[in-house]
Amino acid sequence: MKRFVYINEDDSIRELYRDNRISNRKYTVFNFLPKNLWEQFSRFMNQYFLLIACLQLWPLITPVNPASTWGPLIFIFAVSATKEAWDDYNRYLSDKKANEKEVWVVKHGTRKHIRAQDIRVGNIVWLRENDEVPCDLVLLGTSDMQGLCYVETAAIDGETDLKTRVIPSACMGIDSELLHKIKGVIECPDPDKDIQRFDANLRLFPPFLDNDVCSLTIRNTLLQSCYLRNTEWACGVAVYTGNQTKLGMSRGVPEPKLTAVDAMIDKLTGAIFIFQIVVVAVLGIAGNVWKNTEARKQWYVLYPHEGPWYELLVIPLRFELLCSIMIPISIKVSLDLVKSLYAKFIDWDHQMVDPETGVSSHAANTAISEDLGQVEYILTDKTGTLTENKMIFKRCCISGIFYGNDNGDAMKDMLLQDAVSKGFPDVIRFLTVMAVCNTVVPTRSKNDQIQYKAQSQDEEALVQAAARLHMVLVRRNMNVLDIDFDGSTLHYELLDTLEFTSDRKRMSVVVRDCQNGKIILMSKGADETILPHAYSGQPIRAISEAVEQYAKLGLRTLCLAWREMQEDEYHEWSLMFKEASSSLVDREWRVAEVCQKIEQDLQILGVTAIEDRLQEGVPETIETLRQAGINFWMLTGDKQNTAIQIALSCNFISPAPKGLLLLIDGKTEDEIHKSLECVLLTMRTSEQPKDVAFVIDGWALEITLKHYRRAFTKLAILSRTAICCRLTPSQKAQLVELLKFCEYRTLAIGDGGNDVRMIQQADIGVGISGREGLQAARAADYSIGKFRFLTRLILVHGRYSYNRTAFLSQYSFYKSLIICFIQIFFSFVSGLSGTSLFNSVSLMAYNVFYTSVPVLISVLDKDLTEKTVIQHPQILFYCQAGRLLNPSTFAGWFGRSLFHAIVVFVITINAYAYEKSEMEEASMVALSGCIWLQAFVVALETNSFTVLQHLAIWGNLIAFYVINLVVSLMPSSGMYRIMFRLWRQPSYWMTMFVIVAAGMGPVVALKYFRYMYRPSKINILQQAERLGGPILSLGSMEPQARSKEKEVCPLSITQPKHRNNPVYEPLLLCDSPSSSRSRTQFDFSQSKTRLSSTYSRNIKSN
């Protein structure tokens, strides 16, 4: 579909499209309540609690006051609704500010001020310097004589470098006074969210241009939320408005991610629900049998001889209401609250602030922090993620002659400087291509120094290097490039630009040399896209060797080429190029096809080599996370050898002979299949544990995923390390999806727009706020300033979050189950009638006040100090394996709640029942026993006490008595004077002591036994911390210096050999087998017990 935008037409035509009103609100005043309630009740647990609350409105079956369920339910819904309303109100204020901003618009040939929301499609909008662009515009004119303007696109892609935009060729030369009267039509696609593409055509009506078609691209647009910079004024016609702008279309609510902990909680909730149904059925049947056999014999029961048809349902429904608290109503709110705090801890972590840029870490997704502690695979980009993305021109090869090999820097190579000064033709052509074949814009600083604005770091490095070698790009005048070479000015007329794409992997320009009138095609790109297009007979062996040599050094390579064109050849091609550029359907494909026709018979001039250094701390970070049992895959668009060298430098793989790389390659499907099967066989059968990785490029991966996906999936399960080169963004996302299909927890990290799909596909997406902008960071769940902050993000924040959530979720079930079990036991002494031991006020306060505060403070708990956790990353295994939250640990909490319920009930019944006191007193004694036990349970499970935790645990106990003393003063509460009578009885306090001693004694004894005689590795570390003894060190985290020989040593790249089953067991609290570090006095490897020696998380049997 497409739309036609008529420039400066009347309002009747503009009514076809919506106005420029922006609305990011989720609700309105009228639909807030029904829509919010619908969203909340779309969750199963909320539906369940609503059903229970409705059943409690039936007086015949409810054992307690309906307020005991309705109160917490309304409170929880109110909290969620309030949060949603507040967020939506803030969105409304932001929209209102944007909508009411005043802008200049041309109305009836004159400029007028209107509100931004009143802009219509077809209006001409006038902008001044530093104005924000109110909608998507097609440029018509600027204050610059060349038709250029500069925009800041940080709000869209996060890139702070200014970008150039240019008016369409059809508008060149139109006087600014005539822009008010311009008429024409723009044929463009319907709104979409692709901010990198705009395929449209412009026709201006006479007298401006006689209906000639002018193609438009994204370079002719100003997108909403950009800012006009360094340009006095610019004007454009509105093509997309309101929420139909590219930015508005890209907004949206991402799909919620389900963490492994949430999935486990859902399963446990389902198990408890089934258990509850069984208990209700058994007690319901038993209650009906007792009613029909024994109850009718008791005169005081007053059961009628004949009841209604639903009589058999009354007792089962009573027990359903009585047992409904097995599933804690407050668990979701509690988890949401603590997860928000986990996210804030990440935001507040001063140790994760980049000292260079001041960028701090940020958690955009507050719901998945615990998943960070269960990461098994990290898939990382290379450029800008592992490296600094600061490009430095280091070496080059021109016509087979190497420059910069001796001293490692071509700029200091006297041989190259002599070649430039003597004007060697090949060298001059090489430098000319470096200076001309780009989209760099030179600007002048205040002190009249030339500064280059480039969208690509590689282009900027090449242009700066050419300038240092006296080939200086001075200015761009319209379509003319001025080059200063040794004091003389060279002029090149830019005829056409053949832009770089991820498919073409090259860029070309067609220019006319104004000195001699010759037409020249200049190209630069990857070797596999340039060398095959060399003219027949050209010796390119030296160029290929140079590419390989530079790649082994970890340098980024680009091949430069050119050729002269004849006038008639260019004229014929130009018509085809113009036609393809004007196409609204498959424009990119058609343009690429036309470009292919001219980029032939090239003269290869040479190769450039650019250094992109590793970020500080990358090798140490990867080594630490590897010891934590995390596997790494590198997904990059770079050359194979470059990626391998970077992988060597950052501890991805070990150098030969220890490291072994298995290549999956081939020219045909058959060859790739054989290579894949060979690598798979090697992985399965090797007898020696080696550091093995496989390497695959984009072509082989495409064939593999299409035809041999099953075999590649098996390889992915077996492999700890992979290097995937020459990948497209979609292939990166496919690999993430593959690992997720194998049920691994994946983390994808990148820094550029080409990493967004991979980041969004992963269980956890991490974006680096780097030199390529903030596109990745904005699309990610977490953003960090540098790769090295992954260590703290995973080992500290991820692990703590998992531990705390595991405790909180299981404790929430425990505190609900203990009350429910007491209710069930009481039914056996109350004729299985479904009568509640506790009154409604106590039950309502129990979940909302008495037991919530202490557990929420558990967000401050730390089982080990941060220093110890980072020193011993292997303990992350407990989180990865789900050791703290699984059916076994939940069974332990289930058993504890059953045991404590028995203790409380038996002691309470024997001390206060059977005519010794009123039922209300026995109820309060049982409730007090539960509160006392839970206080000691929380204290026992707390590892690090702070003042806040002490206040929460013991202060909450005091608050329990204060609240009940106050409630006991109210005659209508059903507890009148109860607490005052108990308070004064020594037997009450003796009962509390016996309950605590009997309930906590076995628990403490079991915990002590495990701690002393069957300690986990975490227990051993805790003991070491408390004793203050030396802890086994895993070595310095400082970057290790590498000799130049070690940097360039060749890697053993062989065809697959034998390899054993790569089941990986992290070496808990001991050195890596590849290290030779000495041990300190406190050697934990001599512990009496060990974890299972068969940690097989890498092979999923289920």
mmCIF file of C-alpha atoms in Angstrom, residues 833-1030:
data_model
loop_
_atom_site.group_PDB
_atom_site.id
_atom_site.type_symbol
_atom_site.label_atom_id
_atom_site.label_comp_id
_atom_site.label_asym_id
_atom_site.label_seq_id
_atom_site.Cartn_x
_atom_site.Cartn_y
_atom_site.Cartn_z
ATOM 1 C CA SER A 833 -17.729 -29.001 59.391
ATOM 2 C CA GLY A 834 -15.315 -26.578 57.720
ATOM 3 C CA THR A 835 -15.366 -24.188 60.668
ATOM 4 C CA SER A 836 -12.482 -21.684 60.841
ATOM 5 C CA LEU A 837 -10.306 -21.537 63.924
ATOM 6 C CA PHE A 838 -9.225 -17.989 63.126
ATOM 7 C CA ASN A 839 -11.474 -14.983 62.873
ATOM 8 C CA SER A 840 -11.723 -12.839 59.771
ATOM 9 C CA VAL A 841 -9.679 -9.903 61.111
ATOM 10 C CA SER A 842 -6.756 -12.149 62.023
ATOM 11 C CA LEU A 843 -6.737 -13.872 58.629
ATOM 12 C CA MET A 844 -6.844 -10.575 56.749
ATOM 13 C CA ALA A 845 -4.073 -9.028 58.831
ATOM 14 C CA TYR A 846 -1.968 -12.188 58.697
ATOM 15 C CA ASN A 847 -1.139 -11.925 54.988
ATOM 16 C CA VAL A 848 -1.165 -8.151 54.639
ATOM 17 C CA PHE A 849 0.662 -7.009 57.785
ATOM 18 C CA TYR A 850 2.007 -9.712 60.096
ATOM 19 C CA THR A 851 4.163 -11.723 57.683
ATOM 20 C CA SER A 852 4.918 -9.436 54.744
ATOM 21 C CA VAL A 853 7.282 -6.846 56.184
ATOM 22 C CA PRO A 854 10.056 -9.190 57.439
ATOM 23 C CA VAL A 855 10.298 -11.086 54.156
ATOM 24 C CA LEU A 856 10.385 -7.927 52.040
ATOM 25 C CA ILE A 857 13.522 -6.886 53.897
ATOM 26 C CA SER A 858 15.141 -10.071 52.571
ATOM 27 C CA VAL A 859 16.088 -7.999 49.497
ATOM 28 C CA LEU A 860 19.044 -6.791 51.576
ATOM 29 C CA ASP A 861 20.263 -10.286 52.448
ATOM 30 C CA LYS A 862 23.641 -11.492 51.156
ATOM 31 C CA ASP A 863 24.791 -15.050 51.756
ATOM 32 C CA LEU A 864 28.342 -14.075 50.727
ATOM 33 C CA THR A 865 30.122 -10.782 50.283
ATOM 34 C CA GLU A 866 30.471 -9.382 46.774
ATOM 35 C CA LYS A 867 34.234 -9.843 46.906
ATOM 36 C CA THR A 868 33.909 -13.547 47.674
ATOM 37 C CA VAL A 869 31.297 -14.079 44.972
ATOM 38 C CA ILE A 870 33.536 -12.523 42.301
ATOM 39 C CA GLN A 871 36.586 -14.403 43.586
ATOM 40 C CA HIS A 872 34.713 -17.699 43.334
ATOM 41 C CA PRO A 873 32.417 -17.428 40.304
ATOM 42 C CA GLN A 874 31.932 -21.234 40.247
ATOM 43 C CA ILE A 875 29.244 -20.962 42.918
ATOM 44 C CA LEU A 876 26.922 -19.556 40.254
ATOM 45 C CA PHE A 877 26.366 -23.241 39.477
ATOM 46 C CA TYR A 878 23.807 -23.405 42.298
ATOM 47 C CA CYS A 879 21.708 -20.776 40.536
ATOM 48 C CA GLN A 880 22.170 -22.213 37.040
ATOM 49 C CA ALA A 881 21.112 -25.664 38.245
ATOM 50 C CA GLY A 882 18.132 -24.240 40.145
ATOM 51 C CA ARG A 883 19.413 -25.655 43.431
ATOM 52 C CA LEU A 884 17.577 -23.105 45.584
ATOM 53 C CA LEU A 885 14.136 -23.318 43.979
ATOM 54 C CA ASN A 886 12.940 -26.673 42.707
ATOM 55 C CA PRO A 887 10.439 -29.351 43.735
ATOM 56 C CA SER A 888 12.924 -30.767 46.259
ATOM 57 C CA THR A 889 13.530 -27.500 48.087
ATOM 58 C CA PHE A 890 9.832 -26.696 47.932
ATOM 59 C CA ALA A 891 9.080 -30.110 49.473
ATOM 60 C CA GLY A 892 11.378 -29.087 52.336
ATOM 61 C CA TRP A 893 9.409 -25.890 52.932
ATOM 62 C CA PHE A 894 6.170 -27.854 52.562
ATOM 63 C CA GLY A 895 7.350 -30.332 55.194
ATOM 64 C CA ARG A 896 8.464 -27.517 57.483
ATOM 65 C CA SER A 897 5.051 -25.852 57.262
ATOM 66 C CA LEU A 898 3.340 -29.180 58.027
ATOM 67 C CA PHE A 899 5.634 -29.841 60.984
ATOM 68 C CA HIS A 900 5.198 -26.339 62.395
ATOM 69 C CA ALA A 901 1.426 -26.575 61.963
ATOM 70 C CA ILE A 902 1.422 -29.825 63.936
ATOM 71 C CA VAL A 903 3.542 -28.265 66.688
ATOM 72 C CA VAL A 904 1.369 -25.147 66.965
ATOM 73 C CA PHE A 905 -1.921 -27.052 66.841
ATOM 74 C CA VAL A 906 -0.999 -29.831 69.268
ATOM 75 C CA ILE A 907 0.505 -27.516 71.857
ATOM 76 C CA THR A 908 -2.316 -24.964 71.538
ATOM 77 C CA ILE A 909 -5.079 -27.592 71.785
ATOM 78 C CA ASN A 910 -3.507 -29.237 74.802
ATOM 79 C CA ALA A 911 -2.856 -25.951 76.562
ATOM 80 C CA TYR A 912 -6.013 -23.974 75.773
ATOM 81 C CA ALA A 913 -8.778 -26.234 74.427
ATOM 82 C CA TYR A 914 -11.270 -28.593 75.994
ATOM 83 C CA GLU A 915 -13.021 -26.102 78.291
ATOM 84 C CA LYS A 916 -9.738 -24.583 79.477
ATOM 85 C CA SER A 917 -10.470 -21.345 77.670
ATOM 86 C CA GLU A 918 -12.599 -19.781 74.988
ATOM 87 C CA MET A 919 -12.143 -20.689 71.343
ATOM 88 C CA GLU A 920 -11.068 -17.090 70.615
ATOM 89 C CA GLU A 921 -8.201 -17.450 73.085
ATOM 90 C CA ALA A 922 -7.067 -20.717 71.535
ATOM 91 C CA SER A 923 -7.247 -19.011 68.129
ATOM 92 C CA MET A 924 -5.050 -16.131 69.290
ATOM 93 C CA VAL A 925 -2.536 -18.508 70.908
ATOM 94 C CA ALA A 926 -2.251 -20.484 67.640
ATOM 95 C CA LEU A 927 -1.864 -17.281 65.635
ATOM 96 C CA SER A 928 0.782 -15.998 68.051
ATOM 97 C CA GLY A 929 2.672 -19.278 67.742
ATOM 98 C CA CYS A 930 2.704 -18.931 63.962
ATOM 99 C CA ILE A 931 4.024 -15.367 64.170
ATOM 100 C CA TRP A 932 6.762 -16.360 66.640
ATOM 101 C CA LEU A 933 7.854 -19.309 64.493
ATOM 102 C CA GLN A 934 7.961 -17.249 61.331
ATOM 103 C CA ALA A 935 10.058 -14.575 62.990
ATOM 104 C CA PHE A 936 12.642 -17.207 63.947
ATOM 105 C CA VAL A 937 12.423 -18.864 60.520
ATOM 106 C CA VAL A 938 13.229 -15.570 58.806
ATOM 107 C CA ALA A 939 16.040 -14.926 61.280
ATOM 108 C CA LEU A 940 17.444 -18.428 60.692
ATOM 109 C CA GLU A 941 17.370 -18.040 56.908
ATOM 110 C CA THR A 942 18.929 -14.556 56.991
ATOM 111 C CA ASN A 943 22.662 -14.606 56.248
ATOM 112 C CA SER A 944 23.654 -10.976 56.810
ATOM 113 C CA PHE A 945 21.873 -8.883 59.416
ATOM 114 C CA THR A 946 21.471 -5.146 59.183
ATOM 115 C CA VAL A 947 19.623 -2.718 61.429
ATOM 116 C CA LEU A 948 16.705 -2.697 59.003
ATOM 117 C CA GLN A 949 16.429 -6.474 59.094
ATOM 118 C CA HIS A 950 16.454 -6.584 62.885
ATOM 119 C CA LEU A 951 13.789 -3.878 62.982
ATOM 120 C CA ALA A 952 11.696 -5.734 60.411
ATOM 121 C CA ILE A 953 11.867 -9.122 62.135
ATOM 122 C CA TRP A 954 11.631 -8.223 65.827
ATOM 123 C CA GLY A 955 9.847 -4.918 65.322
ATOM 124 C CA ASN A 956 7.178 -6.762 63.348
ATOM 125 C CA LEU A 957 6.751 -9.142 66.309
ATOM 126 C CA ILE A 958 6.229 -6.192 68.650
ATOM 127 C CA ALA A 959 3.844 -4.599 66.130
ATOM 128 C CA PHE A 960 1.783 -7.802 66.168
ATOM 129 C CA TYR A 961 1.077 -7.387 69.859
ATOM 130 C CA VAL A 962 0.477 -3.642 69.583
ATOM 131 C CA ILE A 963 -2.065 -4.146 66.785
ATOM 132 C CA ASN A 964 -3.881 -6.932 68.626
ATOM 133 C CA LEU A 965 -3.960 -4.968 71.872
ATOM 134 C CA VAL A 966 -5.627 -2.125 70.000
ATOM 135 C CA VAL A 967 -8.063 -4.470 68.237
ATOM 136 C CA SER A 968 -8.883 -6.115 71.569
ATOM 137 C CA LEU A 969 -10.290 -2.784 72.726
ATOM 138 C CA MET A 970 -12.987 -2.961 70.017
ATOM 139 C CA PRO A 971 -16.094 -4.915 71.075
ATOM 140 C CA SER A 972 -17.121 -5.521 67.466
ATOM 141 C CA SER A 973 -13.851 -7.122 66.463
ATOM 142 C CA GLY A 974 -14.698 -10.553 67.895
ATOM 143 C CA MET A 975 -11.504 -10.368 69.963
ATOM 144 C CA TYR A 976 -12.685 -8.115 72.758
ATOM 145 C CA ARG A 977 -10.209 -8.165 75.680
ATOM 146 C CA ILE A 978 -8.661 -11.431 74.402
ATOM 147 C CA MET A 979 -5.080 -10.173 74.101
ATOM 148 C CA PHE A 980 -5.282 -8.347 77.432
ATOM 149 C CA ARG A 981 -6.228 -11.609 79.194
ATOM 150 C CA LEU A 982 -3.508 -13.610 77.434
ATOM 151 C CA TRP A 983 -0.892 -10.925 77.973
ATOM 152 C CA ARG A 984 -1.142 -11.331 81.754
ATOM 153 C CA GLN A 985 -1.000 -15.136 81.761
ATOM 154 C CA PRO A 986 2.444 -16.729 82.369
ATOM 155 C CA SER A 987 1.101 -19.854 80.700
ATOM 156 C CA TYR A 988 0.716 -17.931 77.441
ATOM 157 C CA TRP A 989 4.388 -16.960 77.364
ATOM 158 C CA MET A 990 5.394 -20.460 78.432
ATOM 159 C CA THR A 991 3.313 -21.811 75.511
ATOM 160 C CA MET A 992 5.103 -19.484 73.086
ATOM 161 C CA PHE A 993 8.446 -20.682 74.433
ATOM 162 C CA VAL A 994 7.477 -24.343 74.033
ATOM 163 C CA ILE A 995 6.158 -23.757 70.505
ATOM 164 C CA VAL A 996 9.373 -22.001 69.436
ATOM 165 C CA ALA A 997 11.578 -24.611 71.093
ATOM 166 C CA ALA A 998 9.680 -27.550 69.685
ATOM 167 C CA GLY A 999 9.266 -25.998 66.252
ATOM 168 C CA MET A 1000 12.731 -24.552 65.731
ATOM 169 C CA GLY A 1001 14.799 -27.121 67.648
ATOM 170 C CA PRO A 1002 14.761 -29.832 64.941
ATOM 171 C CA VAL A 1003 15.130 -27.236 62.169
ATOM 172 C CA VAL A 1004 18.194 -25.672 63.808
ATOM 173 C CA ALA A 1005 19.673 -29.101 64.543
ATOM 174 C CA LEU A 1006 19.262 -30.210 60.932
ATOM 175 C CA LYS A 1007 20.747 -26.974 59.622
ATOM 176 C CA TYR A 1008 23.696 -27.310 62.019
ATOM 177 C CA PHE A 1009 24.283 -30.917 60.936
ATOM 178 C CA ARG A 1010 24.321 -29.965 57.273
ATOM 179 C CA TYR A 1011 26.534 -26.955 57.916
ATOM 180 C CA MET A 1012 29.111 -28.920 59.907
ATOM 181 C CA TYR A 1013 29.081 -32.385 58.377
ATOM 182 C CA ARG A 1014 27.593 -32.021 54.879
ATOM 183 C CA PRO A 1015 28.429 -28.449 53.951
ATOM 184 C CA SER A 1016 27.897 -27.073 50.487
ATOM 185 C CA LYS A 1017 30.634 -25.025 48.905
ATOM 186 C CA ILE A 1018 28.681 -21.918 49.831
ATOM 187 C CA ASN A 1019 28.678 -23.034 53.490
ATOM 188 C CA ILE A 1020 32.436 -23.495 53.335
ATOM 189 C CA LEU A 1021 32.887 -19.989 52.001
ATOM 190 C CA GLN A 1022 30.561 -18.600 54.669
ATOM 191 C CA GLN A 1023 32.628 -20.336 57.322
ATOM 192 C CA ALA A 1024 35.819 -18.908 55.840
ATOM 193 C CA GLU A 1025 34.339 -15.399 55.873
ATOM 194 C CA ARG A 1026 33.247 -15.718 59.506
ATOM 195 C CA LEU A 1027 36.584 -17.151 60.612
ATOM 196 C CA GLY A 1028 38.380 -14.408 58.748
ATOM 197 C CA GLY A 1029 40.858 -16.855 57.219
ATOM 198 C CA PRO A 1030 42.490 -16.476 53.818
#
